[in-house]
PDB file of C-alpha atoms in Angstrom:
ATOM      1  CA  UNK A 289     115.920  76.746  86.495  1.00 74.00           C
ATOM      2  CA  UNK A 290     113.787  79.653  87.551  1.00 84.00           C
ATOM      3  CA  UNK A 291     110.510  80.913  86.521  1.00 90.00           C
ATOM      4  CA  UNK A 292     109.562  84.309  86.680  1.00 91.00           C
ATOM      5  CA  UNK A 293     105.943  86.175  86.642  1.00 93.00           C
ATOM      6  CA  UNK A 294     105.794  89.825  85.363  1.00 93.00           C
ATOM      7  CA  UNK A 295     102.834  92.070  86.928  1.00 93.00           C
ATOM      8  CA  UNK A 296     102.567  95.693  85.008  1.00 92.00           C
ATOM      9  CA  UNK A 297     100.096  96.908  83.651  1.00 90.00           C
ATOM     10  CA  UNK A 298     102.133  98.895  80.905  1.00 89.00           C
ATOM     11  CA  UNK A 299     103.058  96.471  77.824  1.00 91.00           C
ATOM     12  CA  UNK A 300     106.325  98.622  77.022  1.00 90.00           C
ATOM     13  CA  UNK A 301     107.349  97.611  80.234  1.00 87.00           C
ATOM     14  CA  UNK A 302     106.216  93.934  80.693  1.00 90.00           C
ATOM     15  CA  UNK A 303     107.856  93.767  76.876  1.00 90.00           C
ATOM     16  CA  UNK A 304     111.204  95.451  77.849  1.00 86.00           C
ATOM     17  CA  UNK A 305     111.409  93.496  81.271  1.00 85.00           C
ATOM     18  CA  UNK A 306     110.770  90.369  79.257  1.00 88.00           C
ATOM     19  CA  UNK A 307     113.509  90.662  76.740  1.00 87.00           C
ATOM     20  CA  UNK A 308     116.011  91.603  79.799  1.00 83.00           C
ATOM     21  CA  UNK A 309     115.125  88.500  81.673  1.00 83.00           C
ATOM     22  CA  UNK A 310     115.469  86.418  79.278  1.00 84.00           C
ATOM     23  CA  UNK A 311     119.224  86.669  78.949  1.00 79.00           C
ATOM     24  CA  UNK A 312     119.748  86.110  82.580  1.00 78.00           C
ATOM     25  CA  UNK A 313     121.194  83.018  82.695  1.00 77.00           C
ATOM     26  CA  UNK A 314     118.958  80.279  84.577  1.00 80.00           C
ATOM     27  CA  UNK A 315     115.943  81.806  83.842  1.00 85.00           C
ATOM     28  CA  UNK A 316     113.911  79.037  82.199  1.00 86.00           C
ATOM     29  CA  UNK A 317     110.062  80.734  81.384  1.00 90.00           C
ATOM     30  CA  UNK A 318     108.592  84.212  81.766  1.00 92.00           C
ATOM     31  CA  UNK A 319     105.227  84.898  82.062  1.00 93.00           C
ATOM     32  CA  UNK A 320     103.257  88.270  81.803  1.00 94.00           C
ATOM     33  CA  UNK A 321     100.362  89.770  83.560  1.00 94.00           C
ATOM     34  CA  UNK A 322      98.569  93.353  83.163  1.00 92.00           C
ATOM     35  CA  UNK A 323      97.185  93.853  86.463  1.00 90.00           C
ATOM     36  CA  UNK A 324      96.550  92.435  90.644  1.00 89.00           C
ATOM     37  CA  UNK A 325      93.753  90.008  89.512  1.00 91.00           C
ATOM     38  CA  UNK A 326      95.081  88.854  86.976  1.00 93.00           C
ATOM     39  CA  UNK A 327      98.484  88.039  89.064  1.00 93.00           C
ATOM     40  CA  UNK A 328      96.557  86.499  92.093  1.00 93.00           C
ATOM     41  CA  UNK A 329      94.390  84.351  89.654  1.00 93.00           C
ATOM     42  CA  UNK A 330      97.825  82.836  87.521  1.00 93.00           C
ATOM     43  CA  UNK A 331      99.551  82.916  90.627  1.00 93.00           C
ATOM     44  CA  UNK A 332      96.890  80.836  92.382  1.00 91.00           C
ATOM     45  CA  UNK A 333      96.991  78.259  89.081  1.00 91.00           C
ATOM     46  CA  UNK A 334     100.582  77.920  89.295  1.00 88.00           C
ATOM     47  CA  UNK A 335     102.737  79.022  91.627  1.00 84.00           C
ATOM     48  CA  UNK A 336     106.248  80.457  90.004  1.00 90.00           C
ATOM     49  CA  UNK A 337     109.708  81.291  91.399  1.00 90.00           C
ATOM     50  CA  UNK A 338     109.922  84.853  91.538  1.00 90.00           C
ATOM     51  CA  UNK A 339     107.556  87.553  90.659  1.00 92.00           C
ATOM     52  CA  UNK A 340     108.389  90.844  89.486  1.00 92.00           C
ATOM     53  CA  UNK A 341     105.539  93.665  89.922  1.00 92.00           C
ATOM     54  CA  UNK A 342     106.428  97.767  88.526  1.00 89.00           C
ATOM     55  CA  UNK A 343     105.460 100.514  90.922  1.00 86.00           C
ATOM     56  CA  UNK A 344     104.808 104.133  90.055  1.00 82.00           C
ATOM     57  CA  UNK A 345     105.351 107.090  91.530  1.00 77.00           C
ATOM     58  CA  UNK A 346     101.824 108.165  93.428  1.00 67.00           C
ATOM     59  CA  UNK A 347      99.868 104.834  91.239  1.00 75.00           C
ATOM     60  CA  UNK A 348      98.825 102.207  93.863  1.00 76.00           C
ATOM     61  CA  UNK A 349      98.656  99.434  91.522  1.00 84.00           C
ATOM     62  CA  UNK A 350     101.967  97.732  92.121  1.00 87.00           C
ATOM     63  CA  UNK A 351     101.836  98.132  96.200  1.00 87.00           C
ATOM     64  CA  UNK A 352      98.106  96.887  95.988  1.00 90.00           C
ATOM     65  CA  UNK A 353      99.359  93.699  93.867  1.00 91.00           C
ATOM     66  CA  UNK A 354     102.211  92.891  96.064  1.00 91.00           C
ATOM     67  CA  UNK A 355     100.133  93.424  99.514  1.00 90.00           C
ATOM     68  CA  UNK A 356      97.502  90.772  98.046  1.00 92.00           C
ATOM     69  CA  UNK A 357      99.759  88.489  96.750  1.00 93.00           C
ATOM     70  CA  UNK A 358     101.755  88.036  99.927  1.00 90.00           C
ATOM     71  CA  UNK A 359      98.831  88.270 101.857  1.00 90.00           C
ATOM     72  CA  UNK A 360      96.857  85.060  99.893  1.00 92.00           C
ATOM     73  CA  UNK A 361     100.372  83.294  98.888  1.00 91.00           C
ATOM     74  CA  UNK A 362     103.191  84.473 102.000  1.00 88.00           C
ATOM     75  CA  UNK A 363     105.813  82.358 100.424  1.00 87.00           C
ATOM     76  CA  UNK A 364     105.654  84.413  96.886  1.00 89.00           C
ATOM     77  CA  UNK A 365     109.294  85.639  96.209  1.00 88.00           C
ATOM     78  CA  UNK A 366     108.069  89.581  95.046  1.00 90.00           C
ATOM     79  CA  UNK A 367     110.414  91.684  94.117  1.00 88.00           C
ATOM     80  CA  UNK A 368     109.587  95.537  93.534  1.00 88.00           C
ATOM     81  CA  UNK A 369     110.823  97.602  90.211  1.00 85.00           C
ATOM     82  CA  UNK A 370     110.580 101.252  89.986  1.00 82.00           C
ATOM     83  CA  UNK A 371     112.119 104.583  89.914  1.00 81.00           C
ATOM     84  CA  UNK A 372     115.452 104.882  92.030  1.00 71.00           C
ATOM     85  CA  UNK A 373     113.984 107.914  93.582  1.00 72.00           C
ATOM     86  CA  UNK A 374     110.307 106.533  94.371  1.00 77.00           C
ATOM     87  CA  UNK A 375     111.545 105.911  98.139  1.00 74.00           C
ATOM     88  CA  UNK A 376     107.424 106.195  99.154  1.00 78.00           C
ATOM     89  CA  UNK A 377     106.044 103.573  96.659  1.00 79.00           C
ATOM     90  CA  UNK A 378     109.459 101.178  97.153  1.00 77.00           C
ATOM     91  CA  UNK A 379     108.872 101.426 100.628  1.00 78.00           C
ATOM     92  CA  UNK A 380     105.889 100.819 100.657  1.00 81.00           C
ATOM     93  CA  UNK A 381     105.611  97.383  98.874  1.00 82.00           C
ATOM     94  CA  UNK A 382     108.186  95.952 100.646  1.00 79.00           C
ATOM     95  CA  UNK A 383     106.333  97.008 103.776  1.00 79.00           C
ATOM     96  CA  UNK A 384     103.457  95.056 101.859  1.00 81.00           C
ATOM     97  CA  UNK A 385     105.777  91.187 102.137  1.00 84.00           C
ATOM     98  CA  UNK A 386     108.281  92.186  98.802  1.00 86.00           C
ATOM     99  CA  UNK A 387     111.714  90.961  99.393  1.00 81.00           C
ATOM    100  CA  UNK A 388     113.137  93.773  97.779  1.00 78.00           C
ATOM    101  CA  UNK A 389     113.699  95.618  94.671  1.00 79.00           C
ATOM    102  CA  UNK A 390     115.204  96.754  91.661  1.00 80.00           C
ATOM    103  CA  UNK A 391     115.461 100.102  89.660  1.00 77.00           C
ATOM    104  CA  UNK A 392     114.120 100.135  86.097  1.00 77.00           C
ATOM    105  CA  UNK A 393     117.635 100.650  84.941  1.00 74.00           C
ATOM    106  CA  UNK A 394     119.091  97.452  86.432  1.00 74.00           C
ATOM    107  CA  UNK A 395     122.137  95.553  84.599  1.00 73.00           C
ATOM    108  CA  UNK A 396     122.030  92.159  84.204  1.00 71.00           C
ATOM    109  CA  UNK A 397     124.213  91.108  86.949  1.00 74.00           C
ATOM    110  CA  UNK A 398     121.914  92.948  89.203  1.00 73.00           C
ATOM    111  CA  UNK A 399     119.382  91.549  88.153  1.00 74.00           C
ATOM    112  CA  UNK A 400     121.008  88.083  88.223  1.00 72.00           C
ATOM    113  CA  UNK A 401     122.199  88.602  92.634  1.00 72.00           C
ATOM    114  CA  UNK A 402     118.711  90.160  92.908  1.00 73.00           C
ATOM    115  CA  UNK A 403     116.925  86.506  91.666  1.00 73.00           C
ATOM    116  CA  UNK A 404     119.799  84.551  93.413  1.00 70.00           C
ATOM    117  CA  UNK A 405     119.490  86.916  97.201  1.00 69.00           C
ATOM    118  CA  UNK A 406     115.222  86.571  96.866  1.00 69.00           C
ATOM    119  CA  UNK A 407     115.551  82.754  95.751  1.00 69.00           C
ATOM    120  CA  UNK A 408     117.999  82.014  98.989  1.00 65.00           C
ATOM    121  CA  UNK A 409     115.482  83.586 101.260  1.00 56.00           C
ATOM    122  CA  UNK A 410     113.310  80.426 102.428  1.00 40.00           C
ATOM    123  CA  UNK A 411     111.262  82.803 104.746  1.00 36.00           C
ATOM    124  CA  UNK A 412     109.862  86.055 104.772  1.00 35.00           C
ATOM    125  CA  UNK A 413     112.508  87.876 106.827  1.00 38.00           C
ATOM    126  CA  UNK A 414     111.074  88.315 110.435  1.00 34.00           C
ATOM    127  CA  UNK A 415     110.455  92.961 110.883  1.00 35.00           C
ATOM    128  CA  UNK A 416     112.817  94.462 112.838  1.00 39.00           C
ATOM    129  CA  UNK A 417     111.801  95.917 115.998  1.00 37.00           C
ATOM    130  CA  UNK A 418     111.774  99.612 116.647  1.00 39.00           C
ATOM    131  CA  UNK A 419     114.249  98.583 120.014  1.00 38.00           C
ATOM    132  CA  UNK A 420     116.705  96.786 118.247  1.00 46.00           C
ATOM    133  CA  UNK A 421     119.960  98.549 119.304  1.00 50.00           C
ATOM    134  CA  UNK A 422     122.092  97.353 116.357  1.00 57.00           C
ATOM    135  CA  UNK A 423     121.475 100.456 114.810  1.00 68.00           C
ATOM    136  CA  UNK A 424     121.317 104.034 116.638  1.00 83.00           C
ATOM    137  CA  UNK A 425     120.776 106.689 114.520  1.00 86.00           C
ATOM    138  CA  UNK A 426     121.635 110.343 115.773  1.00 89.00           C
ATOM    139  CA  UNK A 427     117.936 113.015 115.847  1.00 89.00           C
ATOM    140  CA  UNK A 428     119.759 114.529 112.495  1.00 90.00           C
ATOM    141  CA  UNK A 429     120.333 111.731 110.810  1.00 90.00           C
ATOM    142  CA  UNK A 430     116.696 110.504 111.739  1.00 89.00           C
ATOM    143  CA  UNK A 431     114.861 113.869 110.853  1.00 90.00           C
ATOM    144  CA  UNK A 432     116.835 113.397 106.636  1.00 91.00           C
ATOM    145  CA  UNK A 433     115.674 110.021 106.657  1.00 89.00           C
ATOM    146  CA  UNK A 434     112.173 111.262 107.227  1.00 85.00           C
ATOM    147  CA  UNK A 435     112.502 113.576 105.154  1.00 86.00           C
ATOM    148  CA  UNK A 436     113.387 110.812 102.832  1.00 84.00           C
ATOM    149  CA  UNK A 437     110.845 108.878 103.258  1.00 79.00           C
ATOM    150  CA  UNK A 438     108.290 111.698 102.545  1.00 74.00           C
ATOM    151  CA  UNK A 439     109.562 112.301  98.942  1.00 73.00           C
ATOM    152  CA  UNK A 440     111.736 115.355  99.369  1.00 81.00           C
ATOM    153  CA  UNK A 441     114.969 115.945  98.023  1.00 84.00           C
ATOM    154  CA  UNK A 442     118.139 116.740  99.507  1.00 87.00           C
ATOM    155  CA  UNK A 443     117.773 120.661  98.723  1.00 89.00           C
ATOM    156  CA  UNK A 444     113.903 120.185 100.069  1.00 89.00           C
ATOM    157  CA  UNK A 445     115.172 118.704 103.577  1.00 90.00           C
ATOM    158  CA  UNK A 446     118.220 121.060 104.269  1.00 90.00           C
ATOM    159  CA  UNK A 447     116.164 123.981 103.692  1.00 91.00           C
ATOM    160  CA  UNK A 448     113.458 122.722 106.193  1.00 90.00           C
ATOM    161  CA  UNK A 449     116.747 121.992 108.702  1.00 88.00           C
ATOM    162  CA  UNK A 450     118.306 124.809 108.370  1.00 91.00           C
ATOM    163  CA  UNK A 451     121.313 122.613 106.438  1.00 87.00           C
ATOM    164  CA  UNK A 452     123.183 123.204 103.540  1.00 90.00           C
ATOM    165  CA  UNK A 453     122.304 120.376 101.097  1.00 88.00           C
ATOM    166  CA  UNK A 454     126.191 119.240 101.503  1.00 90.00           C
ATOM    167  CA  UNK A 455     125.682 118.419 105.197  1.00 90.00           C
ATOM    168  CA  UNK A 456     122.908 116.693 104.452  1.00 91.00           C
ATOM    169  CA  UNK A 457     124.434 114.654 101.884  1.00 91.00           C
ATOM    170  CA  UNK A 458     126.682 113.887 104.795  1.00 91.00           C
ATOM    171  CA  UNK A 459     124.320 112.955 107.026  1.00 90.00           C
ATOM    172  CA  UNK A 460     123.067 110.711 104.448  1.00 91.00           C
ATOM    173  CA  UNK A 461     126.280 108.566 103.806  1.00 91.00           C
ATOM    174  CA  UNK A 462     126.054 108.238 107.763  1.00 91.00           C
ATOM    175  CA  UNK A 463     122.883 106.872 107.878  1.00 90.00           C
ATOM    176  CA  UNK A 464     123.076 104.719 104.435  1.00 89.00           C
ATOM    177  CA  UNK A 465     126.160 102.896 106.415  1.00 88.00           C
ATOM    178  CA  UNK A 466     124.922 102.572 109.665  1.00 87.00           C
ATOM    179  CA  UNK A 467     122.091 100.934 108.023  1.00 86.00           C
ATOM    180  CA  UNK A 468     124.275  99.160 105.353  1.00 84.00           C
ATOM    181  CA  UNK A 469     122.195 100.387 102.418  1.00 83.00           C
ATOM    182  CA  UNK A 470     123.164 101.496  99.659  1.00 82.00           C
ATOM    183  CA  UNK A 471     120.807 104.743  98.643  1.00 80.00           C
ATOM    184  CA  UNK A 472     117.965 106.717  99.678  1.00 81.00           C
ATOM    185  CA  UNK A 473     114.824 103.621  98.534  1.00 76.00           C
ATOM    186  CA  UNK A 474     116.628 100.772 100.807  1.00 77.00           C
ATOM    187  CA  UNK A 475     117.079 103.147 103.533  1.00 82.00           C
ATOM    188  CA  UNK A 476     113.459 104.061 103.503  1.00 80.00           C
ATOM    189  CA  UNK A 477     112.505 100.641 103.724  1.00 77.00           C
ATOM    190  CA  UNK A 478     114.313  99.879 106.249  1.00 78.00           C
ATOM    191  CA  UNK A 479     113.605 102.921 108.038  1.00 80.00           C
ATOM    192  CA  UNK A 480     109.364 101.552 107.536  1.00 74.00           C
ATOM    193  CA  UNK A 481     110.423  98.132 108.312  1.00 72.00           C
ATOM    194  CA  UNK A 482     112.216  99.432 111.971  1.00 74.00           C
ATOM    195  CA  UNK A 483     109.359 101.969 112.836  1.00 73.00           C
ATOM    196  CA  UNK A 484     112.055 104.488 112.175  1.00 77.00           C
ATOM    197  CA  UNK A 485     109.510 106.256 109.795  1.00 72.00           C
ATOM    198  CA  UNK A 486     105.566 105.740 109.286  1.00 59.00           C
TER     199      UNK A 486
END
C-alpha cells in the first residue's frame, strides 16, 4: 500500500489532488501540507512513499520545497505537478532531485504508472552527461529546444529563427523522439538534466 504526502500551498488544490488520489487503487493514506517547512518537518517525522509538491508558473515555492527535501531526505520519491506548458518551473524541480511529473489534468491511470514508474526507482537516477552520444541533436533542433526551455512558444521561436511555426513543430517531433519524450516539459528536463540547456 502506498502513502502519499501533498505539498501546496493552495487548499483547492491540496483538496482536489486529495479526492483524485484517493481512488487510485493502492493508495492507502494521504496527507496534506501548505508549504516547504511544513513538508521537511512531517517529512522528517515520518517518512512516506511518494510526495507530490504543485509548481507555478514564475512562484518558487514548489522548486524551493522539492530542492530541500531531496537535499535533507535524497531517497524522497517527489514528483512535480503543474501546468503542461510550465517547461521552466518543471524543469527546474526535477533538476532540484524530483523524479518526474505530472500535469494538473492527469487521468487516473496516469496518475496510477506515474506512482508505480517513481515507486520502482530505488535510486535517484544518476545525470546524464553533456558527452553522452546516445543522443545527437542537430544546431536546429537544439536552438527550439532552447527556445523551449526559456518559455517561448512555437510562434515566439520560429519568428526569432526565421521558421515558420510548422517547421518548427517539425523540428520538435524530431527532437521529442530522439529524446523519447513525449512533449515540450520532459524535453526540457532532459535537455537541463544533459547540459543541453542552462
Amino acid at each position: 500500500m502506498t502513502t502519499v504526502l501533498i505539498c501546496d500551498d493552495r487548499r483547492s488544490v491540496r483538496e482536489g489532488l486529495t479526492r483524485v488520489m484517493s481512488a487510485v487503487p493502492g493508495v492507502s493514506r494521504i496527507d496534506c501540507v501548505a508549504h516547504g517547512d511544513e513538508l521537511l518537518a512531517r517529512f522528517s517525522r515520518q517518512s512516506v512513499d511518494v510526495v507530490l509538491v504543485g509548481t507555478q508558473r514564475a512562484v518558487p515555492n514548489g522548486v524551493e520545497a522539492t530542492r530541500r527535501l531531496v537535499s535533507a531526505h535524497p531517497q524522497a520519491n517527489v514528483i512535480v505537478f503543474g501546468a503542461p506548458d510550465d517547461a521552466a518551473s518543471i524543469a527546474a524541480a526535477i533538476a532540484g532531485g524530483a523524479r518526474g511529473y505530472l500535469r494538473w489534468d492527469a487521468s487516473r491511470p496516469e496518475l496510477v504508472a506515474a506512482l508505480a514508474h517513481t515507486l520502482a526507482s530505488t535510486s535517484v537516477p544518476a545525470p546524464r552527461q553533456p558527452s553522452d552520444p546516445g543522443v545527437q541533436l542537430t544546431e536546429r533542433e537544439l536552438q527550439v529546444l532552447r527556445g523551449m526551455s526559456q518559455g517561448k512558444s512555437n510562434g515566439q521561436i520560429g519568428r526569432e529563427l526565421y521558421l515558420s511555426e510548422d517547421t518548427v513543430k517539425t523540428h520538435a517531433r524530431r527532437l521529442f523522439r530522439k529524446l523519447g519524450v513525449r512533449d515540450r516539459a520532459q524535453a526540457v528536463a532532459h535537455g537541463f538534466r544533459r547540459g543541453l540547456v542552462a
